[in-house]
Every structure is written in structure tokens, then in C-alpha cells.
Amino acid sequence: AQSVTQLDSHVSVSEGTPVLLRCNYSSSYSPSLFWYVQHPNKGLQLLLKYTSAATLVKGINGFEAEFKKSETSFHLTKPSAHMSDAAEYFCVVSAPGGYNKLIFGAGTRLAVHP
Amino acid sequence: GAVVSQHPSWVICKSGTSVKIECRSLDFQATTMFWYRQFPKQSLMLMATSNEGSKATYEQGVEKDKFLINHASLTLSTLTVTSAHPEDSSFYICSAGVQGNYGYTFGSGTRLTVV
């Protein structure tokens, strides 16, 4: 069975400061991991994905995440927050290969203040 | 590339009526599509997996007779909410598996309000 836990339901940062959104996963085998962003009343946009290649994954809009097997973590970071980063972020786990169903975390709402 | 179009973006219907939501892959063939439901300020919950040419696989607790899924072609899957009730009001999102480039593309979602 697979699951994902997002450790913070809300994160608030000032514009220009670093962003850290935490995610821990549980999987009985090597998982595929994703981060998605959702703006209000919109669909989801893929930020980045880990599929057993490099453990440090770079995504769009300056985001990156590091897969740490020993810590079962896949935290999302960005060096400098922008106002447009304010949104809901979902950490997602899936079984590797094929088109397996995605298991979503509860989400983290990121607020960015001027 | 890899665009998924979902229609309508919002719909209001009366209790007891049925509503159909379409999910189309515009520039690729999607053998597998997924339907999710999202309540306000909550995460996405997978409702069912739709496979082209076969019956959908529903998640536990999802009523297959209430949420009818049809995936008749490689570019179209539909979700029909039958005999809708106010508690069916929600945000419904589809996604499609992208062949040749393992990943998932999401539609923009449909806000359903049942009055």
C-alpha cells in the first residue's frame, strides 16, 4: 500500500524568502513521486516528478525536490518565493511504471506575503 | 503538447437530473483516464479508472450506478452523474496518462452545483 503525508496544511512566507513544503511517503516498493500545484478553481499543473532517476529533481518555476529514501521524504523547495506561487500544492505517490493511479496528499496551502 | 480538455467548466443542475462531464485528450491518445472528486479545501479523491474499450474500475465507496463512466474512444471519457443530489456538488477533475512520456495531464476541472 502507498500513502503520502504532507506535514503542513498551511505555509506562509514573505516574498523573496525560501519555500519549503514537506512531504513524507510510504510505499512497499520504489515509488514514483510528483508535486502538483493548483490555483483556485483550476486544474492541476505538474511541477516535477521523480521516477527513479536522479534524486534531485528540478521542475518548473524554480521549484525542485529531493528524493531521500532513508528519510522517505520528497520535500519541495524554492530559493525565493514569488507572489504568483501562492496556491495549493499536492505531493503525490504512484506505483512505478504504466499508468497507475495517483495517491494524493492532503495538500499544503502556500501563502506569500509582500 | 499533452493537453486535456474538460467540459463544461461549471454546471448548475436541479436535483434528480443527470449531468455529463467530458474529458478529451486533444493531441494524444489516452488509453487510461482517471476521474477525481475534490471537496472545498480538500485533496483529490480518486473515483475511478477509465480504460478505453472496457468497464471502468471504481474505488471503494464510489457508486458505479450513480457515477457512470464511459471511455468509448482513445480521446474521450465521460462521467455522468445520475439523479444528482445536492451532496454531489463538488469539483470533478479528470486526468489522462500520456503515452510515450510517462506522466499524467489534468483537465481544468468541472464545478458541479446541484440545487
Coordinates of N, CA and C in Angstrom, one line a residue:
Chain A
A1 N 0.8 -1.2 0.0 CA 0.0 0.0 0.0 C 0.9 1.2 0.0
Q2 N 0.3 2.3 -0.6 CA 1.1 3.5 -0.6 C 0.3 4.6 0.0
S3 N 1.0 5.6 0.6 CA 0.4 6.8 1.1 C 1.4 7.9 1.1
V4 N 0.9 9.1 1.3 CA 1.7 10.3 1.3 C 1.2 11.2 2.4
T5 N 2.1 11.8 3.2 CA 1.7 12.7 4.2 C 2.4 14.1 4.0
Q6 N 1.6 15.1 3.9 CA 2.1 16.4 3.8 C 2.0 17.0 5.2
L7 N 3.2 17.4 5.7 CA 3.3 17.7 7.1 C 2.7 19.0 7.5
D8 N 2.5 19.9 6.6 CA 2.0 21.2 6.9 C 0.7 21.5 6.0
S9 N -0.4 21.9 6.7 CA -1.5 22.2 5.9 C -1.5 23.6 5.3
H10 N -0.7 24.5 6.0 CA -0.6 25.9 5.6 C 0.9 26.3 5.8
V11 N 1.4 27.0 4.9 CA 2.7 27.6 5.0 C 2.6 29.0 4.5
S12 N 3.2 29.9 5.3 CA 3.2 31.3 4.9 C 4.6 31.9 4.9
V13 N 5.0 32.5 3.8 CA 6.3 33.1 3.6 C 6.2 34.5 3.1
S14 N 7.3 35.2 3.2 CA 7.4 36.5 2.6 C 8.0 36.4 1.2
E15 N 7.6 37.3 0.4 CA 8.1 37.3 -1.0 C 9.7 37.4 -0.9
G16 N 10.3 36.6 -1.7 CA 11.8 36.7 -1.8 C 12.5 35.7 -0.8
T17 N 11.7 35.1 0.1 CA 12.3 34.2 1.0 C 12.1 32.7 0.5
P18 N 12.9 31.8 1.1 CA 12.8 30.4 0.6 C 11.5 29.7 1.0
V19 N 11.1 28.8 0.2 CA 9.9 28.0 0.4 C 10.3 26.5 0.7
L20 N 9.7 25.9 1.7 CA 9.9 24.5 2.0 C 8.5 23.9 2.3
L21 N 8.1 23.0 1.4 CA 6.9 22.2 1.6 C 7.3 20.8 1.8
R22 N 6.8 20.2 3.0 CA 7.3 18.9 3.4 C 6.4 17.8 3.0
C23 N 7.0 16.7 2.6 CA 6.2 15.5 2.2 C 6.9 14.2 2.6
N24 N 6.3 13.3 3.2 CA 6.8 12.0 3.5 C 5.9 11.0 2.8
Y25 N 6.5 9.9 2.4 CA 5.8 8.9 1.7 C 5.9 7.5 2.4
S26 N 5.0 6.7 2.0 CA 5.1 5.3 2.5 C 4.8 4.4 1.3
S27 N 5.7 3.5 1.0 CA 5.5 2.6 -0.2 C 6.2 1.3 0.0
S28 N 5.6 0.2 -0.4 CA 6.3 -1.1 -0.3 C 7.3 -1.4 -1.4
Y29 N 7.4 -0.5 -2.3 CA 8.4 -0.6 -3.4 C 8.8 0.8 -3.8
S30 N 9.7 0.8 -4.7 CA 10.3 2.1 -5.1 C 9.2 2.9 -5.8
P31 N 8.8 4.0 -5.3 CA 7.6 4.7 -5.9 C 8.0 5.7 -6.9
S32 N 7.0 6.2 -7.6 CA 7.1 7.5 -8.4 C 6.5 8.6 -7.6
L33 N 7.1 9.7 -7.6 CA 6.6 10.8 -6.7 C 6.4 12.1 -7.6
F34 N 5.4 12.8 -7.3 CA 5.1 14.0 -8.0 C 4.8 15.2 -7.1
W35 N 5.0 16.4 -7.6 CA 4.4 17.6 -6.9 C 3.6 18.3 -8.0
Y36 N 2.3 18.6 -7.6 CA 1.4 19.3 -8.4 C 1.0 20.6 -7.7
V37 N 0.7 21.6 -8.5 CA 0.2 22.9 -8.0 C -1.2 23.1 -8.5
Q38 N -2.1 23.7 -7.7 CA -3.4 24.0 -8.1 C -3.8 25.4 -7.7
H39 N -4.1 26.2 -8.6 CA -4.6 27.6 -8.3 C -6.1 27.5 -8.2
P40 N -6.7 28.4 -7.5 CA -8.2 28.3 -7.1 C -9.1 28.0 -8.4
N41 N -9.9 27.0 -8.2 CA -10.9 26.6 -9.2 C -10.2 26.3 -10.5
K42 N -9.0 25.8 -10.4 CA -8.3 25.4 -11.6 C -7.9 23.9 -11.5
G43 N -7.5 23.4 -12.7 CA -6.9 22.0 -12.7 C -5.5 22.0 -12.0
L44 N -4.9 20.9 -12.2 CA -3.6 20.7 -11.6 C -2.5 20.8 -12.6
Q45 N -1.4 21.4 -12.2 CA -0.2 21.6 -13.1 C 1.0 20.8 -12.5
L46 N 1.6 20.0 -13.3 CA 2.8 19.3 -12.8 C 4.0 20.2 -12.6
L47 N 4.5 20.2 -11.4 CA 5.7 20.9 -11.1 C 7.0 20.1 -11.4
L48 N 7.0 18.9 -10.9 CA 8.1 18.0 -11.2 C 7.7 16.6 -10.8
K49 N 8.6 15.6 -11.2 CA 8.3 14.2 -10.9 C 9.6 13.5 -10.7
Y50 N 9.6 12.5 -9.8 CA 10.7 11.6 -9.6 C 10.3 10.2 -10.0
T51 N 11.1 9.6 -10.9 CA 10.8 8.3 -11.4 C 12.1 7.4 -11.4
S52 N 12.8 7.4 -10.3 CA 13.9 6.5 -10.0 C 15.2 6.9 -10.8
A53 N 15.2 8.1 -11.3 CA 16.4 8.6 -11.9 C 17.2 9.5 -10.9
A54 N 17.6 10.6 -11.2 CA 18.3 11.5 -10.3 C 17.5 11.8 -9.1
T55 N 18.1 11.8 -7.9 CA 17.3 12.0 -6.7 C 17.0 13.5 -6.5
L56 N 17.8 14.4 -7.1 CA 17.4 15.8 -7.0 C 16.7 16.2 -8.3
V57 N 15.5 16.5 -8.2 CA 14.6 16.8 -9.4 C 14.4 18.3 -9.5
K58 N 14.6 18.8 -10.7 CA 14.3 20.2 -10.9 C 13.0 20.3 -11.7
G59 N 12.2 21.2 -11.3 CA 10.9 21.4 -12.0 C 10.8 22.8 -12.6
I60 N 9.5 23.1 -12.9 CA 9.2 24.4 -13.5 C 9.2 25.5 -12.4
N61 N 9.3 26.7 -12.9 CA 9.2 27.9 -12.0 C 10.1 27.9 -10.8
G62 N 11.3 27.3 -11.0 CA 12.3 27.4 -10.0 C 12.2 26.4 -8.8
F63 N 11.2 25.5 -8.9 CA 11.0 24.5 -7.8 C 11.9 23.3 -8.0
E64 N 12.3 22.7 -6.9 CA 13.0 21.4 -7.0 C 12.6 20.6 -5.8
A65 N 12.9 19.3 -5.9 CA 12.6 18.4 -4.8 C 13.7 17.3 -4.7
E66 N 14.0 16.9 -3.5 CA 15.0 15.8 -3.4 C 14.4 14.6 -2.8
F67 N 14.6 13.5 -3.5 CA 14.1 12.2 -3.0 C 15.1 11.6 -2.1
K68 N 14.7 11.4 -0.8 CA 15.6 10.8 0.2 C 15.0 9.5 0.7
K69 N 15.5 8.4 0.2 CA 14.9 7.1 0.6 C 15.1 6.8 2.1
S70 N 16.2 7.2 2.6 CA 16.5 6.9 4.0 C 15.5 7.6 4.9
E71 N 15.0 8.8 4.5 CA 14.1 9.5 5.3 C 12.6 9.4 4.8
T72 N 12.5 8.7 3.7 CA 11.2 8.5 3.0 C 10.5 9.9 2.8
S73 N 11.3 10.8 2.3 CA 10.8 12.2 2.1 C 11.0 12.7 0.7
F74 N 10.2 13.6 0.3 CA 10.3 14.3 -1.0 C 9.8 15.7 -0.9
H75 N 10.6 16.5 -0.2 CA 10.3 17.9 0.1 C 10.5 18.8 -1.1
L76 N 9.6 19.7 -1.2 CA 9.6 20.7 -2.3 C 10.2 22.0 -1.8
T77 N 11.1 22.5 -2.6 CA 11.8 23.8 -2.2 C 11.9 24.8 -3.4
K78 N 12.0 26.0 -3.0 CA 12.3 27.1 -4.0 C 13.1 28.2 -3.3
P79 N 14.1 28.6 -3.9 CA 15.0 29.6 -3.2 C 14.4 30.9 -2.8
S80 N 13.5 31.4 -3.7 CA 12.9 32.7 -3.5 C 11.5 32.7 -3.9
A81 N 10.6 32.9 -3.0 CA 9.1 32.9 -3.3 C 8.7 34.1 -4.1
H82 N 7.7 33.9 -5.0 CA 7.1 35.0 -5.7 C 5.6 35.0 -5.4
M83 N 5.0 36.2 -5.5 CA 3.6 36.3 -5.2 C 2.8 35.3 -6.0
S84 N 3.2 35.0 -7.2 CA 2.4 34.1 -8.0 C 2.5 32.6 -7.6
D85 N 3.4 32.4 -6.6 CA 3.5 31.0 -6.1 C 2.4 30.6 -5.1
A86 N 1.6 31.6 -4.7 CA 0.5 31.3 -3.8 C -0.5 30.4 -4.4
A87 N -0.7 29.3 -3.8 CA -1.6 28.2 -4.4 C -1.6 27.0 -3.4
E88 N -2.3 26.0 -3.9 CA -2.3 24.7 -3.2 C -1.4 23.8 -3.8
Y89 N -0.6 23.1 -3.0 CA 0.4 22.2 -3.5 C 0.1 20.7 -3.0
F90 N 0.2 19.8 -4.0 CA -0.1 18.4 -3.6 C 1.1 17.5 -3.9
C91 N 1.5 16.8 -2.9 CA 2.5 15.7 -3.1 C 1.8 14.4 -3.4
V92 N 2.3 13.7 -4.4 CA 1.5 12.6 -5.0 C 2.5 11.4 -5.1
V93 N 2.0 10.2 -4.8 CA 2.8 9.0 -5.0 C 2.0 8.0 -5.9
S94 N 2.8 7.3 -6.6 CA 2.2 6.3 -7.5 C 3.1 5.1 -7.6
A95 N 2.6 3.9 -7.9 CA 3.4 2.8 -8.2 C 4.2 3.1 -9.5
P96 N 5.4 2.6 -9.6 CA 6.2 2.8 -10.8 C 5.7 2.1 -12.0
G97 N 5.9 2.8 -13.2 CA 5.6 2.1 -14.5 C 4.1 2.2 -14.8
G98 N 3.9 2.3 -16.1 CA 2.5 2.3 -16.5 C 1.7 3.5 -16.1
Y99 N 0.4 3.4 -16.1 CA -0.5 4.5 -15.7 C -1.2 4.1 -14.5
N100 N -0.5 3.9 -13.4 CA -1.1 3.6 -12.1 C -1.8 4.8 -11.5
K101 N -2.7 4.5 -10.6 CA -3.5 5.6 -10.0 C -2.6 6.4 -9.1
L102 N -2.9 7.6 -9.0 CA -2.1 8.5 -8.1 C -2.8 8.6 -6.8
I103 N -2.0 8.7 -5.7 CA -2.5 8.8 -4.4 C -2.0 10.2 -3.9
F104 N -3.0 11.1 -3.6 CA -2.7 12.5 -3.3 C -2.6 12.7 -1.8
G105 N -1.6 13.6 -1.4 CA -1.6 14.1 -0.1 C -2.7 15.1 0.2
A106 N -2.8 15.5 1.4 CA -3.9 16.4 1.8 C -3.8 17.8 1.3
G107 N -2.6 18.1 0.8 CA -2.3 19.4 0.3 C -1.7 20.4 1.3
T108 N -1.0 21.3 0.8 CA -0.4 22.4 1.6 C -0.7 23.7 0.9
R109 N -1.4 24.6 1.6 CA -1.7 25.9 1.1 C -0.6 26.9 1.3
L110 N 0.0 27.4 0.3 CA 1.1 28.3 0.4 C 0.6 29.8 0.2
A111 N 0.9 30.6 1.2 CA 0.6 32.0 1.2 C 1.9 32.8 1.1
V112 N 1.9 33.7 0.2 CA 3.1 34.6 0.0 C 2.7 36.0 0.3
H113 N 3.4 36.6 1.2 CA 3.1 38.0 1.6 C 4.2 38.9 1.1
P114 N 3.7 40.2 0.8 CA 4.7 41.1 0.2 C 5.7 41.6 1.3
Chain B
G1 N 2.2 20.3 -26.0 CA 1.5 19.1 -26.2 C 0.9 18.5 -24.9
A2 N 0.2 17.4 -25.0 CA -0.4 16.7 -23.9 C -1.4 17.6 -23.2
V3 N -2.4 18.0 -23.9 CA -3.5 18.8 -23.4 C -4.7 18.0 -23.2
V4 N -5.3 18.2 -22.0 CA -6.6 17.6 -21.7 C -7.7 18.6 -21.5
S5 N -8.7 18.5 -22.3 CA -9.8 19.5 -22.2 C -11.0 18.9 -21.5
Q6 N -11.5 19.6 -20.5 CA -12.6 19.2 -19.7 C -13.8 20.1 -19.9
H7 N -15.0 19.6 -20.1 CA -16.1 20.4 -20.4 C -17.4 19.8 -19.8
P8 N -18.2 20.6 -19.2 CA -18.1 22.1 -19.0 C -17.2 22.5 -17.8
S9 N -16.8 23.7 -17.7 CA -16.0 24.1 -16.6 C -16.9 24.3 -15.4
W10 N -18.2 24.6 -15.6 CA -19.1 24.7 -14.4 C -20.5 24.4 -14.9
V11 N -21.3 23.8 -14.0 CA -22.7 23.5 -14.4 C -23.5 23.5 -13.1
I12 N -24.7 24.0 -13.3 CA -25.7 24.0 -12.2 C -26.9 23.2 -12.7
C13 N -27.3 22.3 -11.9 CA -28.5 21.4 -12.3 C -29.4 21.2 -11.2
K14 N -30.6 20.8 -11.5 CA -31.6 20.6 -10.5 C -31.5 19.2 -9.9
S15 N -31.9 19.0 -8.7 CA -31.9 17.7 -8.1 C -32.7 16.7 -8.9
G16 N -32.2 15.5 -9.0 CA -32.9 14.5 -9.8 C -32.5 14.4 -11.2
T17 N -31.8 15.4 -11.8 CA -31.4 15.4 -13.2 C -30.0 14.8 -13.3
S18 N -29.6 14.5 -14.5 CA -28.3 13.9 -14.8 C -27.4 14.9 -15.5
V19 N -26.1 14.8 -15.2 CA -25.2 15.8 -15.8 C -24.0 15.0 -16.4
K20 N -23.6 15.3 -17.6 CA -22.5 14.6 -18.2 C -21.3 15.6 -18.3
I21 N -20.1 15.1 -17.9 CA -18.9 15.8 -18.0 C -18.0 15.1 -19.0
E22 N -17.4 15.8 -19.9 CA -16.5 15.3 -20.9 C -15.0 15.6 -20.6
C23 N -14.2 14.6 -20.9 CA -12.8 14.8 -20.8 C -12.1 14.3 -22.1
R24 N -11.4 15.2 -22.8 CA -10.9 14.9 -24.0 C -9.3 15.1 -24.0
S25 N -8.6 14.2 -24.6 CA -7.2 14.4 -24.8 C -7.1 14.9 -26.2
L26 N -6.5 16.1 -26.4 CA -6.6 16.9 -27.6 C -5.5 16.5 -28.6
D27 N -4.4 16.2 -28.1 CA -3.3 15.9 -29.1 C -2.5 14.6 -28.8
F28 N -3.2 13.7 -28.1 CA -2.6 12.4 -27.9 C -3.7 11.4 -27.6
Q29 N -3.3 10.2 -27.6 CA -4.3 9.1 -27.3 C -4.1 8.7 -25.9
A30 N -5.2 8.6 -25.2 CA -5.1 8.2 -23.8 C -5.9 6.9 -23.5
T31 N -5.2 5.8 -23.3 CA -5.8 4.6 -23.1 C -6.4 4.5 -21.7
T32 N -5.8 5.3 -20.8 CA -6.3 5.3 -19.4 C -6.6 6.8 -19.0
M33 N -7.8 6.9 -18.4 CA -8.1 8.2 -17.8 C -8.6 8.0 -16.4
F34 N -8.5 9.0 -15.6 CA -8.8 8.9 -14.2 C -9.8 10.1 -13.9
W35 N -10.8 9.7 -13.0 CA -11.7 10.7 -12.5 C -11.6 10.9 -11.0
Y36 N -11.5 12.2 -10.7 CA -11.3 12.6 -9.3 C -12.4 13.5 -8.8
R37 N -12.6 13.5 -7.5 CA -13.5 14.4 -6.9 C -12.8 15.2 -5.8
Q38 N -13.1 16.5 -5.8 CA -12.4 17.4 -4.8 C -13.5 18.2 -4.1
F39 N -13.6 18.0 -2.8 CA -14.4 18.9 -2.0 C -13.7 20.2 -1.6
P40 N -14.4 21.2 -1.2 CA -13.7 22.5 -0.9 C -12.6 22.4 0.1
K41 N -11.5 22.9 -0.2 CA -10.3 22.9 0.7 C -9.8 21.5 1.1
Q42 N -10.1 20.6 0.2 CA -9.7 19.2 0.5 C -8.9 18.7 -0.7
S43 N -8.3 17.5 -0.5 CA -7.5 16.9 -1.6 C -8.3 16.2 -2.6
L44 N -7.7 15.7 -3.6 CA -8.4 15.0 -4.7 C -8.5 13.5 -4.2
M45 N -9.7 13.0 -4.5 CA -10.0 11.6 -4.2 C -10.3 10.9 -5.5
L46 N -9.6 9.8 -5.8 CA -9.8 9.1 -7.0 C -11.2 8.4 -6.9
M47 N -12.0 8.6 -8.0 CA -13.3 7.9 -8.0 C -13.2 6.6 -8.8
A48 N -12.5 6.7 -10.0 CA -12.5 5.6 -10.9 C -11.4 5.7 -11.9
T49 N -11.0 4.6 -12.4 CA -10.0 4.5 -13.5 C -10.8 4.0 -14.8
S50 N -10.6 4.8 -15.8 CA -11.4 4.5 -17.1 C -10.4 4.0 -18.1
N51 N -10.7 2.8 -18.6 CA -9.9 2.2 -19.7 C -10.6 2.1 -21.0
E52 N -10.0 2.6 -22.0 CA -10.7 2.6 -23.3 C -11.2 1.2 -23.7
G53 N -12.4 1.1 -24.0 CA -13.0 -0.1 -24.5 C -13.4 -1.2 -23.5
S54 N -13.2 -0.8 -22.2 CA -13.6 -1.7 -21.1 C -14.3 -1.0 -20.0
K55 N -14.8 -1.8 -19.1 CA -15.5 -1.1 -17.9 C -14.5 -0.4 -17.0
A56 N -15.0 0.6 -16.4 CA -14.2 1.4 -15.5 C -14.0 0.6 -14.2
T57 N -12.9 0.9 -13.5 CA -12.6 0.4 -12.2 C -12.9 1.4 -11.2
Y58 N -13.9 1.1 -10.3 CA -14.3 2.1 -9.3 C -13.6 1.9 -8.0
E59 N -13.3 3.0 -7.3 CA -12.7 2.9 -6.0 C -13.8 2.5 -5.0
Q60 N -13.3 2.0 -3.9 CA -14.2 1.5 -2.8 C -15.1 2.7 -2.4
G61 N -16.3 2.5 -2.3 CA -17.2 3.5 -1.8 C -17.9 4.4 -2.8
V62 N -17.4 4.2 -4.1 CA -18.0 5.0 -5.2 C -19.0 4.2 -5.9
E63 N -20.2 4.8 -6.0 CA -21.4 4.1 -6.5 C -21.3 4.1 -8.1
K64 N -21.0 2.9 -8.6 CA -20.9 2.8 -10.1 C -22.2 3.2 -10.8
D65 N -23.3 2.9 -10.2 CA -24.6 3.2 -10.9 C -24.9 4.7 -10.8
K66 N -24.3 5.4 -9.9 CA -24.5 6.8 -9.8 C -23.6 7.6 -10.7
F67 N -22.4 7.2 -10.7 CA -21.3 7.9 -11.5 C -20.9 7.0 -12.6
L68 N -21.6 7.2 -13.8 CA -21.4 6.3 -14.9 C -20.2 6.9 -15.7
I69 N -19.3 6.0 -16.0 CA -18.1 6.4 -16.8 C -18.1 5.6 -18.1
N70 N -17.8 6.3 -19.2 CA -17.7 5.7 -20.5 C -16.4 6.2 -21.1
H71 N -15.7 5.2 -21.7 CA -14.4 5.6 -22.4 C -14.4 4.9 -23.7
A72 N -15.3 5.4 -24.6 CA -15.6 4.8 -25.9 C -14.5 4.9 -26.9
S73 N -13.6 6.0 -26.8 CA -12.6 6.2 -27.7 C -11.3 6.5 -27.0
L74 N -10.2 6.6 -27.8 CA -8.9 6.9 -27.2 C -8.7 8.3 -26.8
T75 N -9.7 9.1 -27.1 CA -9.5 10.6 -26.8 C -10.7 11.1 -26.0
L76 N -11.6 10.3 -25.6 CA -12.8 10.8 -24.9 C -13.2 9.9 -23.8
S77 N -13.4 10.4 -22.6 CA -14.0 9.7 -21.5 C -15.1 10.6 -20.9
T78 N -16.2 10.1 -20.5 CA -17.3 10.9 -19.9 C -17.7 10.3 -18.6
L79 N -18.0 11.3 -17.7 CA -18.6 11.0 -16.4 C -20.0 11.5 -16.3
T80 N -20.9 10.7 -16.1 CA -22.3 11.1 -15.9 C -22.8 10.9 -14.5
V81 N -23.1 12.0 -13.9 CA -23.7 12.0 -12.5 C -25.2 11.8 -12.7
T82 N -25.7 10.7 -12.3 CA -27.1 10.4 -12.5 C -27.9 10.8 -11.2
S83 N -29.2 11.2 -11.5 CA -30.1 11.6 -10.4 C -29.3 12.4 -9.3
A84 N -28.8 13.5 -9.8 CA -27.9 14.3 -8.9 C -28.7 14.8 -7.7
H85 N -27.9 14.9 -6.6 CA -28.4 15.4 -5.3 C -27.4 16.5 -4.9
P86 N -27.9 17.4 -4.0 CA -27.0 18.5 -3.5 C -25.7 18.0 -3.0
E87 N -25.7 16.8 -2.4 CA -24.4 16.3 -1.8 C -23.4 15.9 -2.9
D88 N -23.9 15.8 -4.1 CA -23.0 15.5 -5.3 C -22.2 16.8 -5.7
S89 N -22.6 17.9 -5.2 CA -22.0 19.2 -5.6 C -20.5 19.1 -5.2
S90 N -19.6 19.3 -6.2 CA -18.2 19.2 -5.9 C -17.4 19.6 -7.2
F91 N -16.1 19.6 -7.1 CA -15.3 19.9 -8.2 C -14.8 18.5 -8.7
Y92 N -15.0 18.2 -10.0 CA -14.6 17.0 -10.6 C -13.5 17.2 -11.6
I93 N -12.5 16.4 -11.5 CA -11.3 16.6 -12.4 C -10.9 15.3 -13.0
C94 N -10.6 15.4 -14.3 CA -10.1 14.2 -15.0 C -8.6 14.3 -15.3
S95 N -8.0 13.2 -15.5 CA -6.6 13.2 -15.9 C -6.4 12.0 -16.9
A96 N -5.3 12.2 -17.7 CA -5.1 11.2 -18.7 C -3.6 10.8 -18.6
G97 N -3.4 9.5 -18.8 CA -2.0 9.0 -18.9 C -1.5 9.3 -20.3
V98 N -0.3 9.8 -20.4 CA 0.3 10.2 -21.7 C 1.2 9.1 -22.2
Q99 N 0.9 8.6 -23.3 CA 1.7 7.5 -23.9 C 3.1 8.0 -24.3
G100 N 4.1 7.2 -24.1 CA 5.4 7.5 -24.6 C 6.2 8.5 -23.7
N101 N 5.5 9.1 -22.7 CA 6.2 10.0 -21.8 C 5.5 9.9 -20.5
Y102 N 5.8 8.9 -19.7 CA 5.1 8.5 -18.5 C 4.8 9.7 -17.7
G103 N 3.5 9.9 -17.5 CA 3.1 11.1 -16.7 C 1.6 11.2 -16.9
Y104 N 1.1 12.3 -16.2 CA -0.4 12.5 -16.2 C -0.7 14.0 -16.5
T105 N -1.7 14.2 -17.3 CA -2.1 15.6 -17.6 C -3.5 15.7 -17.1
F106 N -3.8 16.8 -16.4 CA -5.1 17.0 -15.8 C -5.9 18.0 -16.6
G107 N -7.2 17.8 -16.6 CA -8.2 18.7 -17.1 C -8.3 19.9 -16.2
S108 N -9.0 20.9 -16.6 CA -9.1 22.1 -15.8 C -10.3 22.0 -14.7
G109 N -11.0 20.9 -14.7 CA -12.0 20.7 -13.7 C -13.4 21.2 -14.1
T110 N -14.4 20.6 -13.4 CA -15.8 21.0 -13.6 C -16.4 21.2 -12.2
R111 N -16.9 22.4 -12.0 CA -17.6 22.7 -10.8 C -19.0 22.4 -10.9
L112 N -19.5 21.4 -10.2 CA -20.9 21.0 -10.3 C -21.7 21.5 -9.1
T113 N -22.8 22.2 -9.3 CA -23.6 22.6 -8.2 C -25.0 22.1 -8.4
V114 N -25.5 21.3 -7.5 CA -26.9 20.7 -7.6 C -27.8 21.5 -6.7
V115 N -28.9 22.0 -7.2 CA -29.8 22.9 -6.4 C -31.1 22.2 -6.3

